[in-house]
Short mmCIF file of N, CA and C in Angstrom, two decimals:
data_model
loop_
_atom_site.label_atom_id
_atom_site.label_comp_id
_atom_site.label_asym_id
_atom_site.label_seq_id
_atom_site.Cartn_x
_atom_site.Cartn_y
_atom_site.Cartn_z
N MET K 937 -71.94 3.78 2.06
CA MET K 937 -70.13 5.08 1.85
C MET K 937 -70.17 5.30 3.03
N ARG K 938 -71.44 5.27 3.84
CA ARG K 938 -71.22 6.46 4.92
C ARG K 938 -70.72 5.58 6.23
N ILE K 939 -71.28 4.37 6.21
CA ILE K 939 -71.02 3.75 6.86
C ILE K 939 -69.56 3.48 7.46
N VAL K 940 -69.03 2.96 5.96
CA VAL K 940 -67.64 2.78 6.32
C VAL K 940 -66.95 3.98 6.15
N PHE K 941 -67.08 5.08 6.25
CA PHE K 941 -66.58 6.63 6.31
C PHE K 941 -66.49 6.62 7.32
N PHE K 942 -67.55 6.57 8.36
CA PHE K 942 -68.15 6.64 9.86
C PHE K 942 -67.43 5.45 10.19
N LEU K 943 -67.17 4.84 10.37
CA LEU K 943 -66.48 3.48 10.76
C LEU K 943 -64.79 3.84 10.42
N PHE K 944 -64.55 4.24 9.89
CA PHE K 944 -62.93 4.57 9.58
C PHE K 944 -62.59 5.60 10.19
N THR K 945 -63.93 6.69 10.70
CA THR K 945 -63.05 7.92 11.29
C THR K 945 -63.30 7.96 12.64
N ILE K 946 -64.15 6.52 13.17
CA ILE K 946 -63.59 6.34 14.74
C ILE K 946 -63.11 5.50 15.05
N VAL K 947 -62.51 4.35 13.64
CA VAL K 947 -60.98 3.74 14.01
C VAL K 947 -59.58 5.14 14.12
N LEU K 948 -59.87 5.79 13.24
CA LEU K 948 -58.98 6.66 13.32
C LEU K 948 -58.72 7.33 14.42
N PHE K 949 -59.73 8.30 15.00
CA PHE K 949 -59.75 9.09 15.77
C PHE K 949 -59.68 8.05 17.73
N SER K 950 -60.18 6.63 17.53
CA SER K 950 -59.43 5.88 18.43
C SER K 950 -58.09 5.98 18.82
N LEU K 951 -57.20 5.46 17.11
CA LEU K 951 -55.97 5.25 17.54
C LEU K 951 -54.82 6.42 17.30
N THR K 952 -55.59 7.19 17.51
CA THR K 952 -54.90 9.16 17.75
C THR K 952 -54.64 8.55 19.63
N GLY K 953 -55.16 8.84 20.07
CA GLY K 953 -54.72 8.63 21.54
C GLY K 953 -55.33 10.43 22.09
N CYS K 954 -55.17 10.56 22.76
CA CYS K 954 -55.39 11.75 23.80
C CYS K 954 -54.04 12.78 23.39
N GLY K 955 -52.71 13.06 22.47
CA GLY K 955 -51.85 13.34 22.98
C GLY K 955 -51.05 13.76 24.36
N VAL K 956 -51.11 12.54 25.22
CA VAL K 956 -50.08 12.83 26.35
C VAL K 956 -48.84 12.21 26.19
N SER K 957 -48.25 13.51 26.68
CA SER K 957 -46.33 12.76 26.75
C SER K 957 -46.97 12.09 28.21
N SER K 958 -45.24 11.42 28.04
CA SER K 958 -45.40 10.31 29.17
C SER K 958 -43.73 10.35 29.54
N ASP K 959 -43.21 9.81 30.72
CA ASP K 959 -41.89 9.82 30.93
C ASP K 959 -41.37 8.79 30.51
N LEU K 960 -40.01 8.54 31.42
CA LEU K 960 -39.49 7.49 30.17
C LEU K 960 -40.28 6.23 31.40
N ASP K 961 -40.40 6.30 32.57
CA ASP K 961 -41.14 5.21 33.15
C ASP K 961 -42.75 5.38 32.62
N GLY K 962 -43.17 5.93 31.90
CA GLY K 962 -44.81 5.49 31.48
C GLY K 962 -45.40 6.58 32.57
N SER K 963 -45.04 7.40 33.45
CA SER K 963 -46.25 8.11 34.00
C SER K 963 -46.35 9.51 33.30
N ALA K 964 -47.58 9.86 33.16
CA ALA K 964 -47.66 11.18 32.33
C ALA K 964 -48.32 12.46 33.49
N LYS K 965 -47.40 12.12 34.45
CA LYS K 965 -47.75 13.55 35.74
C LYS K 965 -45.86 13.87 35.93
N MET K 966 -45.99 15.41 35.88
CA MET K 966 -44.89 16.13 35.85
C MET K 966 -44.19 16.41 37.40
N THR K 967 -43.46 16.25 37.92
CA THR K 967 -43.03 16.24 39.39
C THR K 967 -42.92 17.90 39.75
N ASN K 968 -43.24 17.96 40.54
CA ASN K 968 -43.00 19.37 40.63
C ASN K 968 -41.48 20.05 40.61
N GLU K 969 -40.27 19.55 40.04
CA GLU K 969 -39.05 19.99 40.00
C GLU K 969 -38.97 19.88 38.62
N VAL K 970 -39.89 19.44 37.58
CA VAL K 970 -39.65 19.77 35.94
C VAL K 970 -40.77 20.90 36.09
N ILE K 971 -41.34 20.57 36.58
CA ILE K 971 -42.83 22.28 36.60
C ILE K 971 -41.93 23.56 37.15
N ALA K 972 -41.56 23.15 38.12
CA ALA K 972 -40.26 24.02 38.75
C ALA K 972 -39.23 24.90 37.99
N LYS K 973 -38.65 24.53 37.16
CA LYS K 973 -37.54 24.57 35.87
C LYS K 973 -38.32 25.04 34.77
N GLU K 974 -39.88 24.89 34.75
CA GLU K 974 -40.70 25.75 33.40
C GLU K 974 -40.90 26.78 34.21
N GLN K 975 -41.10 27.03 35.52
CA GLN K 975 -41.08 28.36 35.98
C GLN K 975 -40.11 29.33 36.56
N ASN K 976 -40.77 30.37 36.70
CA ASN K 976 -39.21 31.15 37.94
C ASN K 976 -39.74 31.47 39.04
N ILE K 977 -38.78 30.60 39.11
CA ILE K 977 -37.95 30.51 40.99
C ILE K 977 -37.74 31.30 41.43
N ILE K 978 -38.45 32.25 42.99
CA ILE K 978 -38.28 32.93 43.38
C ILE K 978 -37.55 32.64 44.53
N SER K 979 -36.10 33.27 45.07
CA SER K 979 -35.25 32.90 46.29
C SER K 979 -36.10 34.48 47.50
N ILE K 980 -36.18 34.63 48.28
CA ILE K 980 -35.91 35.27 49.62
C ILE K 980 -36.01 34.47 50.48
N GLU K 981 -35.85 35.57 51.84
CA GLU K 981 -35.75 35.23 53.07
C GLU K 981 -37.45 35.55 53.33
N ALA K 982 -37.74 34.82 54.58
CA ALA K 982 -39.29 34.71 55.12
C ALA K 982 -39.53 34.80 56.58
N THR K 983 -40.78 34.98 57.01
CA THR K 983 -40.89 34.90 58.39
C THR K 983 -42.07 33.65 58.68
N TYR K 984 -41.44 32.28 58.91
CA TYR K 984 -42.50 31.80 58.94
C TYR K 984 -43.42 31.56 60.20
N ILE K 985 -44.47 31.95 59.58
CA ILE K 985 -46.32 31.93 60.44
C ILE K 985 -46.92 30.29 60.94
N GLY K 986 -46.99 29.28 60.50
CA GLY K 986 -47.32 28.10 60.79
C GLY K 986 -47.68 27.40 59.57
N LEU K 987 -48.35 26.19 60.16
CA LEU K 987 -49.16 25.91 58.87
C LEU K 987 -50.60 25.94 58.40
N MET K 988 -50.72 25.57 57.82
CA MET K 988 -52.11 26.04 57.50
C MET K 988 -52.46 24.85 57.56
N ASP K 989 -52.55 23.55 56.77
CA ASP K 989 -53.08 22.34 56.81
C ASP K 989 -51.57 21.46 56.46
N PRO K 990 -51.92 20.39 56.59
CA PRO K 990 -51.09 19.41 56.76
C PRO K 990 -50.45 19.43 54.52
N HIS K 991 -50.74 20.32 54.16
CA HIS K 991 -50.00 20.11 53.05
C HIS K 991 -49.55 22.35 52.55
N SER K 992 -49.86 22.74 53.55
CA SER K 992 -49.58 24.76 53.04
C SER K 992 -49.31 25.03 54.47
N ILE K 993 -48.20 26.08 54.27
CA ILE K 993 -47.82 26.92 55.40
C ILE K 993 -48.02 28.37 55.19
N GLU K 994 -47.51 28.81 55.44
CA GLU K 994 -48.40 30.53 55.82
C GLU K 994 -46.88 31.16 56.48
N VAL K 995 -46.42 32.28 55.74
CA VAL K 995 -45.35 32.61 55.72
C VAL K 995 -45.55 34.30 55.23
N ILE K 996 -44.96 35.23 55.39
CA ILE K 996 -44.71 36.75 55.56
C ILE K 996 -43.29 36.93 54.62
N ILE K 997 -44.23 37.63 53.45
CA ILE K 997 -42.76 38.17 52.44
C ILE K 997 -43.34 39.89 52.59
N ASP K 998 -42.24 40.91 52.60
CA ASP K 998 -42.71 41.95 52.48
C ASP K 998 -43.83 42.90 53.05
N HIS K 999 -43.43 42.15 54.23
CA HIS K 999 -45.32 42.82 55.65
C HIS K 999 -46.55 42.01 54.82
N LYS K 1000 -46.89 40.46 53.86
CA LYS K 1000 -47.42 40.47 52.92
C LYS K 1000 -47.78 39.07 53.41
N PRO K 1001 -48.97 38.60 53.75
CA PRO K 1001 -48.99 36.72 54.24
C PRO K 1001 -49.26 36.76 52.76
N ILE K 1002 -48.33 34.92 52.67
CA ILE K 1002 -48.45 33.97 51.77
C ILE K 1002 -48.51 32.65 51.91
N ALA K 1003 -49.70 32.18 51.53
CA ALA K 1003 -49.39 30.47 51.44
C ALA K 1003 -48.61 29.98 50.23
N ILE K 1004 -48.21 28.86 50.80
CA ILE K 1004 -47.23 28.29 49.93
C ILE K 1004 -47.22 26.79 50.44
N GLN K 1005 -47.44 26.25 49.14
CA GLN K 1005 -47.74 24.22 49.38
C GLN K 1005 -46.41 23.92 49.81
N ILE K 1006 -46.78 22.46 50.66
CA ILE K 1006 -45.43 22.08 50.37
C ILE K 1006 -46.01 20.53 50.04
N ASN K 1007 -45.33 19.47 50.01
CA ASN K 1007 -44.80 18.71 49.93
C ASN K 1007 -44.79 17.81 51.61
N GLU K 1008 -45.45 15.94 51.47
CA GLU K 1008 -44.77 15.16 52.19
C GLU K 1008 -43.90 14.76 53.36
N GLU K 1009 -42.30 15.03 52.89
CA GLU K 1009 -41.17 15.07 52.91
C GLU K 1009 -41.05 16.56 53.77
N GLN K 1010 -41.70 17.63 53.65
CA GLN K 1010 -41.23 18.73 53.91
C GLN K 1010 -42.20 19.03 55.23
N PHE K 1011 -43.05 18.91 55.35
CA PHE K 1011 -43.60 18.90 56.40
C PHE K 1011 -43.34 18.57 57.78
N PRO K 1012 -41.99 17.51 58.12
CA PRO K 1012 -42.00 17.11 59.54
C PRO K 1012 -41.08 18.23 59.79
N LEU K 1013 -39.97 19.14 58.68
CA LEU K 1013 -39.54 20.52 59.43
C LEU K 1013 -40.42 21.09 59.60
N PHE K 1014 -41.71 21.91 59.29
CA PHE K 1014 -42.50 23.01 59.58
C PHE K 1014 -43.07 22.56 60.77
N GLU K 1015 -43.13 21.62 61.19
CA GLU K 1015 -43.97 20.90 62.84
C GLU K 1015 -43.18 21.19 63.73
N GLN K 1016 -42.22 21.19 63.58
CA GLN K 1016 -41.12 21.58 64.53
C GLN K 1016 -40.72 22.83 64.29
N LEU K 1017 -41.08 24.08 63.46
CA LEU K 1017 -40.36 25.55 63.50
C LEU K 1017 -41.65 26.37 64.59
N LYS K 1018 -40.75 27.42 64.47
CA LYS K 1018 -41.84 28.13 65.76
C LYS K 1018 -42.04 29.29 65.19
N THR K 1019 -43.10 29.61 65.39
CA THR K 1019 -43.53 30.87 64.66
C THR K 1019 -42.38 32.36 64.53
N ASN K 1020 -42.89 32.87 63.58
CA ASN K 1020 -41.51 34.37 63.27
C ASN K 1020 -40.04 33.85 63.15
N GLU K 1021 -39.70 32.49 63.09
CA GLU K 1021 -38.63 32.43 62.57
C GLU K 1021 -38.04 32.33 61.04
N GLN K 1022 -36.71 32.86 61.27
CA GLN K 1022 -36.56 33.10 59.55
C GLN K 1022 -36.43 32.44 59.03
N ILE K 1023 -36.91 32.01 57.47
CA ILE K 1023 -36.14 30.96 56.85
C ILE K 1023 -35.74 31.10 55.33
N TYR K 1024 -34.83 30.79 54.80
CA TYR K 1024 -34.73 31.13 53.50
C TYR K 1024 -35.53 29.80 52.43
N ILE K 1025 -36.49 30.73 51.39
CA ILE K 1025 -37.30 30.07 50.46
C ILE K 1025 -36.96 29.86 49.47
N GLU K 1026 -37.22 29.11 48.76
CA GLU K 1026 -37.64 29.05 47.51
C GLU K 1026 -38.13 28.44 46.86
N TYR K 1027 -39.33 29.14 45.95
CA TYR K 1027 -40.99 28.63 45.35
C TYR K 1027 -40.70 28.92 43.98
N TYR K 1028 -42.00 28.89 43.35
CA TYR K 1028 -42.66 29.47 42.18
C TYR K 1028 -44.02 28.97 42.05
N TYR K 1029 -44.78 29.78 41.18
CA TYR K 1029 -45.97 30.18 41.22
C TYR K 1029 -46.52 29.01 40.20
N ASN K 1030 -47.12 28.26 40.50
CA ASN K 1030 -47.54 27.26 39.43
C ASN K 1030 -49.10 27.85 38.64
N ASP K 1031 -49.03 28.21 37.15
CA ASP K 1031 -50.11 29.05 36.94
C ASP K 1031 -51.17 27.96 36.68
N GLU K 1032 -50.64 26.51 36.21
CA GLU K 1032 -52.35 25.62 36.30
C GLU K 1032 -53.17 25.83 37.27
N THR K 1033 -52.24 25.66 38.75
CA THR K 1033 -53.22 25.44 40.24
C THR K 1033 -53.38 26.36 40.33
N THR K 1034 -52.60 27.51 40.19
CA THR K 1034 -52.85 28.31 40.78
C THR K 1034 -52.33 29.06 42.21
N GLN K 1035 -51.36 28.13 42.53
CA GLN K 1035 -50.61 27.70 43.63
C GLN K 1035 -48.99 28.37 43.71
N ASN K 1036 -48.42 28.98 45.55
CA ASN K 1036 -47.31 29.27 45.46
C ASN K 1036 -46.79 27.33 45.99
N ILE K 1037 -45.60 26.99 45.44
CA ILE K 1037 -44.72 25.75 45.61
C ILE K 1037 -43.42 25.75 45.65
N LEU K 1038 -43.62 25.54 47.35
CA LEU K 1038 -41.92 25.28 47.67
C LEU K 1038 -41.13 24.49 47.37
N THR K 1039 -40.40 24.65 46.69
CA THR K 1039 -39.42 23.58 46.61
C THR K 1039 -37.62 23.43 47.33
N LYS K 1040 -37.14 24.63 48.55
CA LYS K 1040 -36.26 24.40 48.47
C LYS K 1040 -36.54 25.31 50.24
N VAL K 1041 -35.74 24.71 51.02
CA VAL K 1041 -36.10 25.74 52.76
C VAL K 1041 -34.75 26.10 53.09
N GLU K 1042 -34.46 26.42 53.87
CA GLU K 1042 -33.74 26.43 55.10
C GLU K 1042 -33.94 27.54 55.96
N ILE K 1043 -33.60 27.07 57.19
CA ILE K 1043 -33.82 28.05 58.86
C ILE K 1043 -32.55 28.96 58.81
N ILE K 1044 -32.57 30.07 59.11
CA ILE K 1044 -31.60 30.85 59.46
C ILE K 1044 -30.81 30.72 60.70
N ASN K 1045 -30.14 30.53 60.63
CA ASN K 1045 -29.26 30.53 62.26
C ASN K 1045 -29.18 32.20 62.96
N ASP K 1046 -29.57 32.81 63.27
CA ASP K 1046 -28.64 33.74 64.08
C ASP K 1046 -27.56 34.30 65.07
#
């Protein structure tokens, strides 16, 4: 009787899966845009300092340096910017990764 119960329990757990929801394309990953909708978007002017690495920039906001994660599509834009250029950015703080994630950037022309 114990063996039947044990096998039943194993089969039950294997059929329930791990409870991960999927997008329509079957992907379990959430895009930055989906995550951003769930977070509070911060819209602000900033002073661009430079690239920290291929995945992040440093900006000054309210006299404080802040690191913000960028994606591959945004990288070429920041390669061309000069230090101390004024930019308008939108970003959010991702609670899971404890990082600021850039969603939008515009160069402010004086």
